Short mmCIF file of C-alpha atoms and ligand atoms in Angstrom, two decimals:
data_model
loop_
_atom_site.label_atom_id
_atom_site.label_comp_id
_atom_site.label_asym_id
_atom_site.label_seq_id
_atom_site.Cartn_x
_atom_site.Cartn_y
_atom_site.Cartn_z
CA MET A 1 -35.01 -115.33 6.74
CA LEU A 2 -31.69 -115.91 5.51
CA VAL A 3 -29.34 -113.16 4.47
CA ILE A 4 -27.17 -114.45 1.65
CA ILE A 5 -24.02 -112.65 0.40
CA CYS A 6 -23.99 -112.61 -3.32
CA PRO A 7 -20.65 -112.30 -4.65
CA ASN A 8 -22.37 -110.40 -7.47
CA CYS A 9 -24.89 -108.53 -5.82
CA GLY A 10 -24.17 -108.26 -2.08
CA PRO A 11 -26.33 -109.15 0.66
CA ARG A 12 -29.59 -110.05 -0.08
CA ASN A 13 -32.65 -111.77 1.40
CA ASP A 14 -33.36 -115.45 0.57
CA ASN A 15 -36.61 -114.74 -1.24
CA GLU A 16 -34.65 -113.63 -4.10
CA PHE A 17 -32.87 -116.84 -4.60
CA SER A 18 -34.32 -120.22 -5.38
CA PHE A 19 -32.95 -123.50 -3.57
CA GLN A 20 -31.95 -125.86 -5.67
CA GLY A 21 -30.73 -128.30 -3.00
CA GLU A 22 -27.73 -130.35 -1.91
CA ILE A 23 -25.11 -130.72 -4.35
CA ILE A 24 -24.52 -134.13 -5.63
CA PRO A 25 -21.80 -134.85 -8.19
CA ARG A 26 -23.89 -135.08 -11.74
CA PRO A 27 -22.91 -138.54 -13.54
CA SER A 28 -22.06 -138.66 -17.16
CA VAL A 29 -24.81 -138.87 -19.57
CA ASP A 30 -24.76 -142.27 -20.65
CA THR A 31 -24.59 -143.72 -17.33
CA ASP A 32 -27.41 -146.27 -16.22
CA PRO A 33 -30.80 -145.15 -15.03
CA ALA A 34 -30.18 -146.40 -11.51
CA ILE A 35 -27.25 -144.05 -11.18
CA TRP A 36 -29.39 -141.08 -12.65
CA ARG A 37 -32.22 -142.20 -10.09
CA ARG A 38 -29.58 -141.80 -7.03
CA TYR A 39 -28.33 -138.51 -8.60
CA LEU A 40 -31.99 -137.08 -8.72
CA TYR A 41 -33.38 -138.30 -5.63
CA MET A 42 -31.65 -140.01 -3.11
CA LYS A 43 -30.43 -137.43 -1.00
CA SER A 44 -28.36 -137.47 2.29
CA ASN A 45 -30.41 -134.92 3.62
CA THR A 46 -27.92 -134.62 6.57
CA SER A 47 -28.35 -132.29 9.59
CA GLY A 48 -25.81 -129.74 10.16
CA TRP A 49 -23.28 -128.19 7.38
CA GLN A 50 -24.39 -129.05 3.88
CA LYS A 51 -22.88 -127.77 0.62
CA GLU A 52 -26.35 -126.71 -1.74
CA ARG A 53 -26.91 -124.68 -4.59
CA TRP A 54 -28.86 -121.85 -4.70
CA PHE A 55 -29.89 -119.55 -7.84
CA HIS A 56 -30.17 -115.67 -7.62
CA VAL A 57 -33.15 -115.77 -9.50
CA SER A 58 -34.32 -112.15 -8.74
CA GLY A 59 -30.74 -110.67 -9.04
CA CYS A 60 -27.72 -111.36 -11.15
CA ARG A 61 -29.17 -114.81 -11.95
CA ARG A 62 -26.06 -116.87 -11.67
CA PHE A 63 -25.87 -120.08 -9.86
CA LEU A 64 -24.02 -120.10 -5.98
CA ASP A 65 -22.57 -122.71 -4.29
CA ILE A 66 -23.07 -122.19 -0.81
CA GLU A 67 -22.16 -123.95 2.55
CA ARG A 68 -25.10 -123.64 4.99
CA ASN A 69 -25.75 -125.26 8.50
CA ASN A 70 -29.03 -126.32 8.26
CA VAL A 71 -30.14 -126.67 11.60
CA THR A 72 -28.82 -123.11 12.85
CA ASN A 73 -28.97 -121.59 9.27
CA GLU A 74 -25.45 -120.13 9.43
CA ILE A 75 -23.81 -119.61 6.09
CA ARG A 76 -20.13 -119.78 5.63
CA LEU A 77 -18.91 -119.80 2.18
CA VAL A 78 -20.78 -118.60 -0.74
CA ALA A 79 -19.11 -118.64 -4.49
CA GLU A 80 -20.54 -118.51 -8.02
CA VAL A 81 -20.65 -121.67 -9.87
CA GLY A 82 -18.38 -121.26 -13.09
CA GLY A 83 -19.33 -122.49 -16.49
CA ASP A 84 -21.96 -124.59 -17.44
CA PRO A 85 -24.42 -124.18 -14.24
CA ARG A 86 -25.35 -127.55 -14.03
CA GLU A 87 -21.85 -128.82 -14.32
CA MET B 1 -50.23 -141.71 32.23
CA TRP B 2 -47.96 -144.52 31.63
CA GLU B 3 -45.28 -146.36 33.86
CA HIS B 4 -41.69 -145.37 33.58
CA HIS B 5 -39.58 -148.74 32.88
CA GLU B 6 -35.87 -149.67 32.47
CA LEU B 7 -34.72 -150.28 28.98
CA GLN B 8 -34.80 -153.98 28.54
CA SER B 9 -31.69 -155.20 26.98
CA THR B 10 -33.91 -156.91 24.17
CA TYR B 11 -37.12 -155.87 22.37
CA ASP B 12 -39.14 -157.98 19.63
CA VAL B 13 -39.60 -154.63 17.83
CA VAL B 14 -38.15 -151.39 18.16
CA ILE B 15 -40.05 -148.22 16.94
CA VAL B 16 -38.16 -145.39 16.50
CA GLY B 17 -40.28 -142.20 16.90
CA GLY B 18 -43.01 -141.19 19.66
CA GLY B 19 -45.16 -139.42 17.32
CA VAL B 20 -48.55 -140.59 15.85
CA HIS B 21 -46.97 -143.30 13.43
CA GLY B 22 -44.83 -144.97 16.23
CA LEU B 23 -47.42 -144.99 18.62
CA ALA B 24 -50.41 -146.41 16.95
CA THR B 25 -47.99 -148.94 15.15
CA ALA B 26 -47.21 -149.96 18.72
CA TYR B 27 -50.81 -149.67 19.82
CA TYR B 28 -51.88 -151.89 16.77
CA LEU B 29 -48.89 -154.34 17.21
CA ALA B 30 -50.39 -155.17 20.71
CA ARG B 31 -53.81 -154.94 20.16
CA ASN B 32 -54.66 -156.77 16.69
CA HIS B 33 -51.66 -159.08 16.88
CA GLY B 34 -50.69 -159.43 20.42
CA ILE B 35 -46.97 -158.55 19.89
CA THR B 36 -46.33 -156.31 23.24
CA ASN B 37 -42.73 -156.95 23.63
CA VAL B 38 -42.24 -153.42 22.10
CA ALA B 39 -40.17 -150.30 22.81
CA VAL B 40 -41.03 -146.90 21.46
CA VAL B 41 -37.81 -144.84 21.47
CA GLU B 42 -38.28 -141.43 21.67
CA LYS B 43 -35.35 -138.81 21.79
CA SER B 44 -37.57 -136.12 23.52
CA TYR B 45 -40.91 -135.92 24.40
CA ILE B 46 -44.09 -138.08 22.75
CA GLY B 47 -45.56 -135.73 20.41
CA SER B 48 -42.32 -133.43 20.03
CA GLY B 49 -42.28 -133.80 16.65
CA GLY B 50 -45.06 -133.21 13.61
CA SER B 51 -47.59 -134.91 15.72
CA GLY B 52 -47.61 -132.34 18.18
CA ARG B 53 -47.12 -129.37 15.72
CA ASN B 54 -49.69 -130.21 13.06
CA THR B 55 -53.00 -128.26 12.22
CA ALA B 56 -54.68 -131.57 12.72
CA ILE B 57 -57.04 -131.60 9.78
CA VAL B 58 -58.57 -134.95 8.68
CA ARG B 59 -59.98 -135.62 5.23
CA SER B 60 -60.42 -138.58 2.83
CA ASN B 61 -61.49 -136.80 -0.08
CA TYR B 62 -58.16 -137.63 -2.34
CA LEU B 63 -58.22 -137.72 -6.14
CA THR B 64 -57.31 -141.30 -6.45
CA ALA B 65 -59.50 -144.16 -5.49
CA GLU B 66 -56.97 -146.06 -3.34
CA GLY B 67 -56.15 -142.57 -1.89
CA SER B 68 -59.75 -142.16 -0.81
CA ARG B 69 -60.06 -145.79 0.53
CA PHE B 70 -56.70 -145.35 2.19
CA TYR B 71 -58.13 -141.99 4.29
CA ASP B 72 -61.39 -143.02 4.56
CA ARG B 73 -60.24 -146.06 6.80
CA SER B 74 -58.18 -143.48 8.86
CA ILE B 75 -61.41 -141.53 9.19
CA LYS B 76 -63.40 -144.72 10.50
CA LEU B 77 -60.51 -145.34 12.93
CA TYR B 78 -60.70 -141.83 14.14
CA GLU B 79 -64.38 -141.73 14.55
CA ARG B 80 -64.17 -144.87 17.13
CA LEU B 81 -60.82 -143.86 18.53
CA ALA B 82 -62.16 -142.04 21.67
CA SER B 83 -63.98 -145.24 22.68
CA ASP B 84 -60.91 -147.63 21.23
CA LEU B 85 -58.19 -145.92 23.73
CA ASN B 86 -60.74 -144.49 26.41
CA PHE B 87 -59.57 -141.20 25.77
CA ASN B 88 -61.50 -138.24 24.34
CA VAL B 89 -59.54 -137.23 21.50
CA MET B 90 -61.93 -134.67 20.33
CA PHE B 91 -62.67 -135.13 16.65
CA GLU B 92 -64.99 -132.89 15.38
CA GLN B 93 -66.22 -133.48 11.98
CA ARG B 94 -67.37 -130.03 10.96
CA GLY B 95 -66.83 -130.32 7.46
CA HIS B 96 -63.78 -129.59 5.23
CA MET B 97 -64.02 -126.75 2.51
CA THR B 98 -61.61 -126.60 -0.51
CA LEU B 99 -62.13 -123.66 -2.45
CA ALA B 100 -61.81 -123.09 -6.30
CA HIS B 101 -60.60 -119.71 -7.40
CA ASN B 102 -61.02 -120.88 -11.18
CA ASP B 103 -62.59 -122.90 -13.44
CA SER B 104 -59.48 -125.39 -13.80
CA SER B 105 -59.82 -125.91 -9.90
CA LEU B 106 -63.42 -126.50 -10.16
CA ARG B 107 -63.05 -129.18 -13.17
CA THR B 108 -60.67 -130.95 -10.93
CA MET B 109 -62.86 -130.63 -7.97
CA ARG B 110 -65.83 -132.25 -9.81
CA TRP B 111 -63.88 -135.20 -10.88
CA ARG B 112 -62.44 -135.49 -7.26
CA ALA B 113 -66.29 -135.37 -6.20
CA GLU B 114 -67.04 -138.17 -8.61
CA VAL B 115 -63.98 -140.83 -7.60
CA ASN B 116 -64.94 -140.05 -3.85
CA LYS B 117 -68.64 -140.99 -4.09
CA LEU B 118 -68.00 -144.14 -6.19
CA GLN B 119 -65.78 -145.15 -3.02
CA GLY B 120 -68.95 -144.21 -0.93
CA ILE B 121 -67.05 -140.98 0.25
CA ASP B 122 -69.51 -137.92 1.00
CA SER B 123 -67.91 -135.35 -1.24
CA ALA B 124 -69.90 -132.74 -3.57
CA VAL B 125 -68.79 -129.47 -5.51
CA ILE B 126 -70.98 -126.88 -3.97
CA SER B 127 -71.94 -122.99 -5.31
CA LEU B 128 -71.22 -119.80 -4.00
CA ALA B 129 -74.80 -119.85 -2.33
CA GLU B 130 -74.07 -122.77 -0.40
CA ILE B 131 -70.42 -121.37 0.61
CA LYS B 132 -72.41 -118.56 1.81
CA LYS B 133 -74.37 -120.49 4.22
CA LEU B 134 -71.85 -122.68 5.44
CA ALA B 135 -69.34 -120.32 5.98
CA PRO B 136 -70.62 -116.53 5.92
CA PHE B 137 -67.54 -114.57 6.90
CA LEU B 138 -65.50 -115.66 3.70
CA ASP B 139 -65.64 -112.85 1.25
CA THR B 140 -67.68 -114.48 -1.72
CA THR B 141 -67.78 -111.15 -3.66
CA GLU B 142 -65.83 -109.96 -6.42
CA ARG B 143 -63.65 -107.91 -4.81
CA PRO B 144 -60.63 -110.51 -4.23
CA ARG B 145 -57.98 -110.66 -6.74
CA TYR B 146 -58.97 -113.99 -7.10
CA PRO B 147 -62.51 -114.59 -6.59
CA ILE B 148 -64.01 -117.72 -4.99
CA VAL B 149 -66.18 -119.36 -7.92
CA GLY B 150 -67.22 -122.66 -5.55
CA ALA B 151 -65.64 -125.44 -3.47
CA LEU B 152 -65.28 -129.05 -2.78
CA TRP B 153 -67.58 -129.84 0.15
CA HIS B 154 -66.50 -133.23 2.30
CA PRO B 155 -68.70 -133.28 5.71
CA PRO B 156 -66.61 -136.04 7.13
CA GLY B 157 -63.64 -134.40 7.15
CA GLY B 158 -62.67 -132.08 10.28
CA ILE B 159 -60.12 -131.36 13.22
CA VAL B 160 -59.05 -133.67 15.89
CA ARG B 161 -56.90 -132.66 19.18
CA HIS B 162 -53.83 -134.04 18.09
CA ASP B 163 -51.82 -134.27 21.41
CA ALA B 164 -54.98 -136.37 22.66
CA VAL B 165 -54.38 -138.42 19.90
CA VAL B 166 -50.65 -139.08 20.65
CA TRP B 167 -51.31 -139.54 24.54
CA GLY B 168 -54.14 -141.92 24.05
CA TYR B 169 -52.11 -144.18 21.59
CA ALA B 170 -49.34 -143.90 24.02
CA ARG B 171 -51.47 -144.76 27.05
CA ALA B 172 -53.28 -147.54 25.43
CA ALA B 173 -50.22 -148.96 23.98
CA ALA B 174 -48.43 -148.77 27.46
CA ALA B 175 -51.64 -150.31 29.16
CA LEU B 176 -51.12 -153.52 26.62
CA GLY B 177 -47.61 -153.85 27.67
CA VAL B 178 -45.45 -151.59 25.43
CA HIS B 179 -42.88 -149.60 26.86
CA ILE B 180 -42.63 -146.09 25.95
CA HIS B 181 -39.11 -144.62 26.41
CA GLN B 182 -39.07 -140.80 26.11
CA GLU B 183 -35.72 -139.15 26.16
CA THR B 184 -34.13 -141.80 24.57
CA GLU B 185 -32.31 -140.97 21.69
CA LEU B 186 -31.35 -143.78 18.81
CA VAL B 187 -27.73 -143.08 17.89
CA GLY B 188 -26.77 -146.58 15.96
CA ILE B 189 -28.37 -149.58 14.12
CA ASP B 190 -26.46 -152.73 14.26
CA VAL B 191 -26.58 -154.44 10.84
CA GLU B 192 -24.96 -157.95 10.59
CA SER B 193 -25.03 -159.50 7.07
CA ASP B 194 -27.64 -157.08 5.89
CA ARG B 195 -29.67 -158.12 9.11
CA VAL B 196 -30.78 -156.05 12.09
CA VAL B 197 -29.28 -157.40 15.14
CA GLY B 198 -29.77 -154.65 17.45
CA VAL B 199 -30.01 -150.79 18.09
CA GLN B 200 -27.68 -148.23 20.17
CA THR B 201 -29.43 -145.82 22.25
CA GLY B 202 -28.59 -143.14 24.59
CA ARG B 203 -29.16 -145.30 27.46
CA GLY B 204 -27.71 -148.31 26.08
CA PRO B 205 -27.73 -151.10 23.56
CA VAL B 206 -30.67 -153.55 22.89
CA SER B 207 -30.82 -156.44 20.79
CA THR B 208 -33.89 -157.00 18.26
CA SER B 209 -34.38 -158.30 15.14
CA THR B 210 -36.97 -155.57 13.99
CA VAL B 211 -36.32 -151.57 13.85
CA ILE B 212 -39.47 -149.56 12.46
CA ASN B 213 -38.20 -146.35 11.51
CA CYS B 214 -41.21 -143.53 12.49
CA THR B 215 -39.24 -140.22 12.66
CA ALA B 216 -40.64 -138.04 9.95
CA GLY B 217 -38.53 -135.28 9.47
CA TRP B 218 -35.49 -137.04 10.79
CA ALA B 219 -36.28 -140.05 8.64
CA SER B 220 -32.78 -139.83 6.78
CA LEU B 221 -30.75 -139.66 9.73
CA ILE B 222 -32.15 -142.79 11.01
CA SER B 223 -32.33 -144.88 8.13
CA ALA B 224 -28.59 -143.63 7.15
CA MET B 225 -27.64 -145.63 10.46
CA ALA B 226 -28.87 -148.82 8.69
CA GLY B 227 -26.95 -147.90 5.59
CA VAL B 228 -30.24 -147.19 3.81
CA THR B 229 -30.69 -143.84 1.77
CA LEU B 230 -34.05 -142.57 1.21
CA PRO B 231 -35.53 -140.00 -1.43
CA ILE B 232 -36.41 -137.62 1.56
CA THR B 233 -35.50 -133.95 1.90
CA THR B 234 -36.54 -132.31 5.17
CA ARG B 235 -38.12 -128.99 5.08
CA PRO B 236 -40.10 -127.20 7.89
CA LEU B 237 -43.82 -126.30 7.65
CA GLN B 238 -45.27 -123.44 9.71
CA ALA B 239 -48.35 -122.57 11.30
CA ALA B 240 -49.75 -119.70 13.46
CA VAL B 241 -52.75 -119.33 15.67
CA THR B 242 -54.77 -116.30 17.10
CA GLU B 243 -56.25 -115.07 20.37
CA PRO B 244 -59.14 -117.00 21.08
CA VAL B 245 -62.77 -115.33 19.82
CA LYS B 246 -66.41 -116.50 20.03
CA HIS B 247 -67.50 -119.00 17.66
CA PHE B 248 -68.03 -118.09 14.33
CA LEU B 249 -66.27 -120.53 11.61
CA HIS B 250 -67.46 -123.69 11.64
CA PRO B 251 -66.03 -125.73 8.85
CA VAL B 252 -62.35 -125.91 7.88
CA ILE B 253 -61.44 -123.31 4.88
CA VAL B 254 -58.89 -124.65 2.69
CA SER B 255 -57.63 -122.66 -0.34
CA GLY B 256 -55.01 -124.21 -2.53
CA SER B 257 -54.46 -121.04 -4.84
CA LEU B 258 -53.90 -118.73 -1.84
CA HIS B 259 -51.57 -121.49 -0.05
CA THR B 260 -53.31 -121.18 3.12
CA TYR B 261 -55.96 -122.78 5.30
CA VAL B 262 -57.95 -121.98 8.43
CA SER B 263 -60.05 -124.04 11.26
CA GLN B 264 -61.36 -122.26 14.61
CA THR B 265 -60.50 -124.59 17.50
CA ALA B 266 -62.84 -125.68 20.26
CA ARG B 267 -61.38 -122.94 22.53
CA GLY B 268 -61.94 -120.41 19.87
CA GLU B 269 -58.55 -119.54 18.51
CA LEU B 270 -57.99 -119.53 14.34
CA VAL B 271 -55.47 -121.93 13.61
CA PHE B 272 -53.66 -121.26 10.06
CA GLY B 273 -51.37 -123.32 7.89
CA ALA B 274 -49.64 -122.96 4.85
CA SER B 275 -46.94 -124.83 2.61
CA VAL B 276 -43.75 -125.84 3.25
CA ASP B 277 -40.49 -123.30 3.64
CA PRO B 278 -38.73 -122.23 0.45
CA PHE B 279 -35.44 -124.17 1.40
CA ALA B 280 -34.86 -127.47 3.44
CA SER B 281 -33.81 -127.18 7.12
CA TYR B 282 -33.86 -128.80 10.35
CA SER B 283 -34.79 -125.69 11.93
CA THR B 284 -37.98 -124.98 13.80
CA ARG B 285 -37.45 -121.19 13.99
CA GLY B 286 -40.63 -119.15 12.34
CA SER B 287 -40.00 -116.43 9.67
CA LEU B 288 -42.04 -113.03 9.27
CA GLU B 289 -42.21 -114.03 5.86
CA PHE B 290 -44.45 -116.48 6.85
CA THR B 291 -46.61 -114.52 9.21
CA THR B 292 -46.99 -111.28 6.60
CA GLY B 293 -47.58 -113.96 3.32
CA LEU B 294 -50.28 -115.76 5.49
CA ALA B 295 -52.07 -112.33 6.94
CA SER B 296 -52.25 -111.02 3.29
CA HIS B 297 -53.80 -114.19 2.11
CA ILE B 298 -56.12 -114.52 4.98
CA LEU B 299 -57.39 -111.04 4.36
CA GLU B 300 -58.29 -111.95 0.90
CA LEU B 301 -60.37 -114.71 2.25
CA MET B 302 -61.66 -113.48 5.55
CA PRO B 303 -61.04 -109.62 5.74
CA ALA B 304 -63.72 -109.27 8.81
CA VAL B 305 -60.47 -110.86 11.06
CA GLU B 306 -58.05 -107.97 10.04
CA ASN B 307 -57.89 -106.66 13.96
CA MET B 308 -57.40 -110.11 15.47
CA ARG B 309 -54.02 -110.85 16.66
CA LEU B 310 -51.68 -113.84 16.26
CA LEU B 311 -50.53 -115.30 19.39
CA ARG B 312 -47.90 -117.69 18.15
CA GLN B 313 -46.38 -119.25 15.34
CA TRP B 314 -44.20 -122.28 15.33
CA ALA B 315 -42.71 -124.51 12.80
CA GLY B 316 -42.52 -128.49 12.16
CA LEU B 317 -40.32 -130.62 10.26
CA CYS B 318 -41.52 -132.56 7.37
CA ASP B 319 -39.97 -135.58 5.19
CA MET B 320 -40.81 -134.39 1.84
CA THR B 321 -40.29 -137.05 -1.14
CA PRO B 322 -40.24 -136.04 -4.83
CA ASP B 323 -43.66 -137.27 -5.68
CA TYR B 324 -45.37 -136.26 -2.49
CA GLY B 325 -46.06 -140.16 -1.58
CA PRO B 326 -45.17 -142.16 1.42
CA ILE B 327 -42.59 -144.79 1.77
CA ILE B 328 -43.99 -147.94 3.71
CA GLY B 329 -42.37 -151.32 3.83
CA PRO B 330 -39.44 -152.97 4.30
CA THR B 331 -35.73 -151.95 3.03
CA GLY B 332 -32.78 -153.66 1.61
CA VAL B 333 -31.72 -154.35 5.19
CA ASP B 334 -33.54 -157.43 6.59
CA GLY B 335 -35.61 -156.12 9.59
CA PHE B 336 -35.39 -152.71 8.67
CA TYR B 337 -38.66 -151.08 8.16
CA VAL B 338 -39.89 -147.63 7.13
CA ASP B 339 -43.10 -145.60 7.55
CA VAL B 340 -41.83 -142.05 6.22
CA GLY B 341 -42.29 -139.25 3.60
CA TRP B 342 -45.75 -138.24 4.84
CA GLY B 343 -44.64 -134.48 4.40
CA THR B 344 -47.23 -132.11 5.31
CA TYR B 345 -50.10 -134.50 5.57
CA GLY B 346 -49.28 -137.67 7.75
CA PHE B 347 -51.38 -136.68 10.79
CA LYS B 348 -54.70 -137.77 9.14
CA ALA B 349 -52.98 -141.27 7.94
CA GLY B 350 -51.57 -142.20 11.64
CA PRO B 351 -54.46 -145.02 12.66
CA VAL B 352 -54.28 -146.86 9.35
CA ALA B 353 -50.86 -146.30 8.60
CA GLY B 354 -50.37 -147.73 12.11
CA GLU B 355 -52.88 -150.65 11.56
CA SER B 356 -51.35 -151.41 8.16
CA VAL B 357 -47.43 -151.57 9.24
CA ALA B 358 -48.54 -153.39 12.58
CA ALA B 359 -50.28 -156.14 10.28
CA MET B 360 -47.23 -156.05 8.00
CA ILE B 361 -44.68 -156.54 10.70
CA ALA B 362 -46.85 -159.30 12.41
CA SER B 363 -47.28 -161.13 9.06
CA GLY B 364 -43.51 -161.69 9.00
CA HIS B 365 -42.48 -161.58 12.36
CA ARG B 366 -40.16 -164.01 13.77
CA ALA B 367 -41.05 -165.18 17.12
CA SER B 368 -38.27 -164.63 19.76
C1 FAD C 1 -47.19 -127.01 10.77
C2 FAD C 1 -47.66 -128.27 10.32
C3 FAD C 1 -49.07 -128.85 10.00
C4 FAD C 1 -49.10 -129.93 9.67
N1 FAD C 1 -51.02 -130.01 9.31
C5 FAD C 1 -51.34 -131.19 9.24
C6 FAD C 1 -52.84 -131.81 8.97
O1 FAD C 1 -53.36 -130.30 8.98
N2 FAD C 1 -53.03 -132.61 8.65
C7 FAD C 1 -52.10 -133.76 8.60
O2 FAD C 1 -52.84 -134.90 8.44
N3 FAD C 1 -51.03 -133.47 8.63
C8 FAD C 1 -50.44 -132.34 8.99
N4 FAD C 1 -48.95 -132.14 9.27
C9 FAD C 1 -48.02 -133.38 8.95
C10 FAD C 1 -48.13 -134.26 10.05
O3 FAD C 1 -48.03 -133.34 11.35
C11 FAD C 1 -47.02 -135.18 10.14
O4 FAD C 1 -46.91 -135.75 8.80
C12 FAD C 1 -46.97 -136.35 11.32
O5 FAD C 1 -47.09 -135.90 12.38
C13 FAD C 1 -46.04 -137.30 11.20
O6 FAD C 1 -46.11 -137.93 12.20
P1 FAD C 1 -44.81 -139.10 12.66
O7 FAD C 1 -45.21 -139.99 13.43
O8 FAD C 1 -44.21 -139.74 11.44
O9 FAD C 1 -43.79 -138.08 12.89
P2 FAD C 1 -43.39 -136.93 14.21
O10 FAD C 1 -44.69 -136.78 14.70
O11 FAD C 1 -42.65 -135.75 13.62
O12 FAD C 1 -42.31 -137.71 15.17
C14 FAD C 1 -41.19 -138.11 14.75
C15 FAD C 1 -40.48 -138.50 15.81
O13 FAD C 1 -38.90 -138.93 16.22
C16 FAD C 1 -38.28 -138.33 16.89
N5 FAD C 1 -36.78 -138.71 16.63
C17 FAD C 1 -36.01 -138.15 15.77
N6 FAD C 1 -34.81 -138.62 15.57
C18 FAD C 1 -34.75 -139.65 16.64
C19 FAD C 1 -33.74 -140.60 17.16
N7 FAD C 1 -32.53 -140.30 16.60
N8 FAD C 1 -34.38 -141.31 18.36
C20 FAD C 1 -35.54 -141.40 18.89
N9 FAD C 1 -36.59 -140.59 18.39
C21 FAD C 1 -36.34 -139.62 17.40
C22 FAD C 1 -38.65 -137.15 17.19
O14 FAD C 1 -38.31 -136.53 18.25
C23 FAD C 1 -40.53 -136.93 16.89
O15 FAD C 1 -40.94 -136.95 17.97
C24 FAD C 1 -48.31 -131.05 9.66
C25 FAD C 1 -47.17 -130.50 9.87
C26 FAD C 1 -46.74 -129.46 10.30
C27 FAD C 1 -45.35 -129.37 10.62
ZN1 ZN C 2 -26.34 -112.02 -7.15
#
């Protein structure tokens, strides 16, 4: 069980959120398929602190950027993603 | 069961990860191909990863012909593994039953059964009456929210003692000359001009031309040491076990719709599994959501077990790929091979994957 402190809704259990995965900069739409493939599938999957995106699906329905240690599940930063949620 | 060795300064092949995949590969390299100057390096104890934490279900009733044939080969290897390894792996072919709770799953099951039969695999769709006979404790009434309407029945499927498989492969490989190094962590891979030349371990360097990554949940970290990125995300998968009771459940029961499955061990415990945790993690802590969700689903299937007590729950790390397919073969770095991406289902594939990877290595092996 994780408790995520949503900047809009306050502390909530992780099952209110949907996990979107590690944040990888999104390439521009006209880039070539190899780069899109890397963006979509090739994960660094690091062990330790990771920047990742979550969606508060059963709350404010905002996308959040979270820094989480995926070994201890400690969370140190939660920020709402501004503008286009996909960036 | 096997000797402790000093770490040699050079090996023909270094296998990273002492789970069923790494140990089976080592065994078949030695037994089928006479390649014995092999080290298995394991950062903890053998079987400490998914191979000692899984729910030990073996089956071959897959939806594609290739998949069915591949896993059928694994079942054939499991069937004679005890005599091959001279170690009782307690393979019990009690039958594997996948429940359908709606017409569309029943349709897919008919399709699966026909694909399986064409490959010579015992697999059939069965009716409620037959389900009742095989598993009388299942609730086959209209009471559950998702009543059972039929099942895919696969008699050769079953359960195997996972620790025994790990120990049996390790012991047999060691007897053929393979060095099994526990508490030996891989910390680096030396690559020169896109070719593996050695590895760094917590016990010192080793020169080698061939490294095989068999580290499942840790696969991305090992590959990164060689500069290789994989389409893998690590997710925990949880399981739980009850107190032992008198034998009442013979087959393995799986409900995809309820995300749960159950079998009864030889000792009488019920072993339950589920689907992967909802977010990526390298943590093997269990969660309360898992046990409460599991209990509610199991009680839908078998209300009679409501007074049984859970003894333990645990988690293991799974190497999930986007298409749920494994990744086996060479990489962009010469001499660096992977056998990873087995996710939530790789125990049953241990023997056939080990046999295939060993054959692949042997066919391209440069004698030292
Ligand atoms: C709860 C659960 C239930 C499951 N149920 C089933 C099932 O019913 N049927 C089925 O077929 N499959 C099942 N699976 C999946 C199955 O367990 C795995 O796919 C399989 O065990 C993978 O084996 P492996 O040898 O590739 O990896 P593992 O057994 O995970 O071994 C990898 C090893 O690599 C070691 N390692 C990691 N990093 C390093 C390093 N730097 N240096 C040295 N060593 C390192 C680890 O310590 C570990 O021992 C289940 C998994 C879980 C977690
Ligand atoms: Zn919110």
